[in-house]
CSV table of C-alpha atoms in Angstrom, one decimal:
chain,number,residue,atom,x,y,z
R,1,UNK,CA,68.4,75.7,250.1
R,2,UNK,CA,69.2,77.1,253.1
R,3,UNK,CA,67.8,80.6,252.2
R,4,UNK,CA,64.6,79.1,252.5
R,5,UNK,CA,64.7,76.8,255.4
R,6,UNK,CA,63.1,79.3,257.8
R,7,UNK,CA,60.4,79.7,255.6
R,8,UNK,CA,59.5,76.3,255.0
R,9,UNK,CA,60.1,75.5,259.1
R,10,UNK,CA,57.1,78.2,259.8
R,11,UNK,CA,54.9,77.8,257.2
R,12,UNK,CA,51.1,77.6,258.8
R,13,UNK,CA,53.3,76.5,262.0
R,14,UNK,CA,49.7,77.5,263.6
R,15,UNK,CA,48.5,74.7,262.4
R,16,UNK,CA,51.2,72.4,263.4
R,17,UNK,CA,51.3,73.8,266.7
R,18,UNK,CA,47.5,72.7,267.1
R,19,UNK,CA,48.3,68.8,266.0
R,20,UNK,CA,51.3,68.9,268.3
R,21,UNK,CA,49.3,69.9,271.4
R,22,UNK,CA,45.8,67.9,270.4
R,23,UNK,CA,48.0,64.7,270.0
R,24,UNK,CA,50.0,65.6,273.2
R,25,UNK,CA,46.5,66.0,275.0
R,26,UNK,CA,44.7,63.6,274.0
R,27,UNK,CA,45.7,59.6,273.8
R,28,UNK,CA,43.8,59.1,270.4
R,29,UNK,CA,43.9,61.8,267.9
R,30,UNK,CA,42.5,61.6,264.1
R,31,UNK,CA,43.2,64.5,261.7
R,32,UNK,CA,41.2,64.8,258.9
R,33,UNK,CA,39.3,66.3,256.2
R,34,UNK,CA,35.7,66.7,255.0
R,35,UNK,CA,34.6,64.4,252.3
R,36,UNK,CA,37.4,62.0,252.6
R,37,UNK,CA,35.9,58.1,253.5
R,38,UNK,CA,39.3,57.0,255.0
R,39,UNK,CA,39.2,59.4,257.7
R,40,UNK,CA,35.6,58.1,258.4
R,41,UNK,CA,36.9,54.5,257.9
R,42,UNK,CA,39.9,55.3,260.8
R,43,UNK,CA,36.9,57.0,263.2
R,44,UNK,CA,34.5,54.2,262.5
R,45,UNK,CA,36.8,51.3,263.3
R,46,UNK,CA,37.8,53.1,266.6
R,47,UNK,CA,34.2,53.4,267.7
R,48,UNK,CA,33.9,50.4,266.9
R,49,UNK,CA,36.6,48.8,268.9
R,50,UNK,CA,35.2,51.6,272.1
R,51,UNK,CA,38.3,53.6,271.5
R,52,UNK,CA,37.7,57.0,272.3
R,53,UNK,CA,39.4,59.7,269.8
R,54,UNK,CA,39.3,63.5,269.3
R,55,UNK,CA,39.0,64.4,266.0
R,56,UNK,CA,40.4,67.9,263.8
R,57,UNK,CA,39.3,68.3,260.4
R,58,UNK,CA,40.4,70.7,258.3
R,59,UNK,CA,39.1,71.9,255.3
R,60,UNK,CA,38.1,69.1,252.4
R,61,UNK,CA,38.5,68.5,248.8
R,62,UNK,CA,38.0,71.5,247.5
R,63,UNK,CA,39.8,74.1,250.6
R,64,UNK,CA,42.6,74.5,253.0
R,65,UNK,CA,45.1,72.1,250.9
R,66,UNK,CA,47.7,74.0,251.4
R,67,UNK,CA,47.4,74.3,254.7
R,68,UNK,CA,47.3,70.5,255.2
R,69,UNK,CA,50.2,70.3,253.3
R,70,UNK,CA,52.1,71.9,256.3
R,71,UNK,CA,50.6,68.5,258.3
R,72,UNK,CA,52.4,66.7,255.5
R,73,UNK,CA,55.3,67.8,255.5
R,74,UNK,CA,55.8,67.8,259.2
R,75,UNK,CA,54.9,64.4,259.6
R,76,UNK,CA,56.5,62.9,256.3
R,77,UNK,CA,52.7,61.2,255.9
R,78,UNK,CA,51.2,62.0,252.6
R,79,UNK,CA,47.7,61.3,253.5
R,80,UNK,CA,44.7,61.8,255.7
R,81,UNK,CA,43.8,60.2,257.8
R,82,UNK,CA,46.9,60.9,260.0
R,83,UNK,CA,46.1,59.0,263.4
R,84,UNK,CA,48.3,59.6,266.1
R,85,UNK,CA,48.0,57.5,269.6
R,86,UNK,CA,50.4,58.7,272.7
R,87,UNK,CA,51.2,61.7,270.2
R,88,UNK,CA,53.1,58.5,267.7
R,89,UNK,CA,51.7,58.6,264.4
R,90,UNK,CA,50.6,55.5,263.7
R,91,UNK,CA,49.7,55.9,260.1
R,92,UNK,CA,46.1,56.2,258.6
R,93,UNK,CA,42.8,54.2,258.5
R,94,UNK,CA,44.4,50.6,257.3
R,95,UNK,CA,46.9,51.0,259.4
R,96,UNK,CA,45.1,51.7,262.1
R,97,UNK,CA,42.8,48.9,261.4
R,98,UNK,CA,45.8,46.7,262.1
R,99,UNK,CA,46.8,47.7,264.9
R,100,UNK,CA,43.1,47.1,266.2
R,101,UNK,CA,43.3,43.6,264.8
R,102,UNK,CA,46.8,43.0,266.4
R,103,UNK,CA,45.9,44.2,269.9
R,104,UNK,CA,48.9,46.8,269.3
R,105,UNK,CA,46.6,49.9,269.8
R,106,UNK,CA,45.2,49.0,273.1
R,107,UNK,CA,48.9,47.8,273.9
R,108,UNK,CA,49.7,51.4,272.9
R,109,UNK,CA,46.9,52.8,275.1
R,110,UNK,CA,48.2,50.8,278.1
């Protein structure tokens, strides 16, 4: 509903706001969680590939869910890993195995 728009839009935008300008920053960027083995699957595939990545975690299981959520929502991704590469979300840790396998990330990386 409209009535509600403007809180939804700026709901932990602080958090957004850091994603926006780590992904814009930096040409690999995993966001992630504590405790969660697809965000370690995504960062171990990179390293082992040599593609260099700057990593954000926030909270884990147990904390800072609904601050994630705000993540979600913006990016219409419903899980972590989010990877992003040129500031593009690419997707998460299979499907940035992938785009290892394909030669599309380093393509990507230019």
């Amino acid at each position: 509903h409209p009535a509600i728009r403007s809180v939804v839009a700026g709901l932990h935008a602080d958090l957004v706001a850091e994603v926006q300008t780590a992904a814009a920053r930096h040409p690999v960027l995993v966001v992630g969680m504590g405790g969660n083995p697809f965000v370690r699957k995504a960062r171990r595939a990179l390293d082992a590939a040599g593609v260099a990545h700057h990593d954000l975690d926030y909270g884990n299981y147990f904390g800072l869910w609904r601050r994630r959520n705000a993540l979600k929502m913006w990016t219409g991704w419903p899980t972590f890993p989010m990877v992003f590469v040129r500031g593009t979300l690419i997707g998460g840790a299979a499907e940035t195995e992938k785009l290892l396998a394909s030669g599309e990330l380093r393509r990507m990386l230019g």
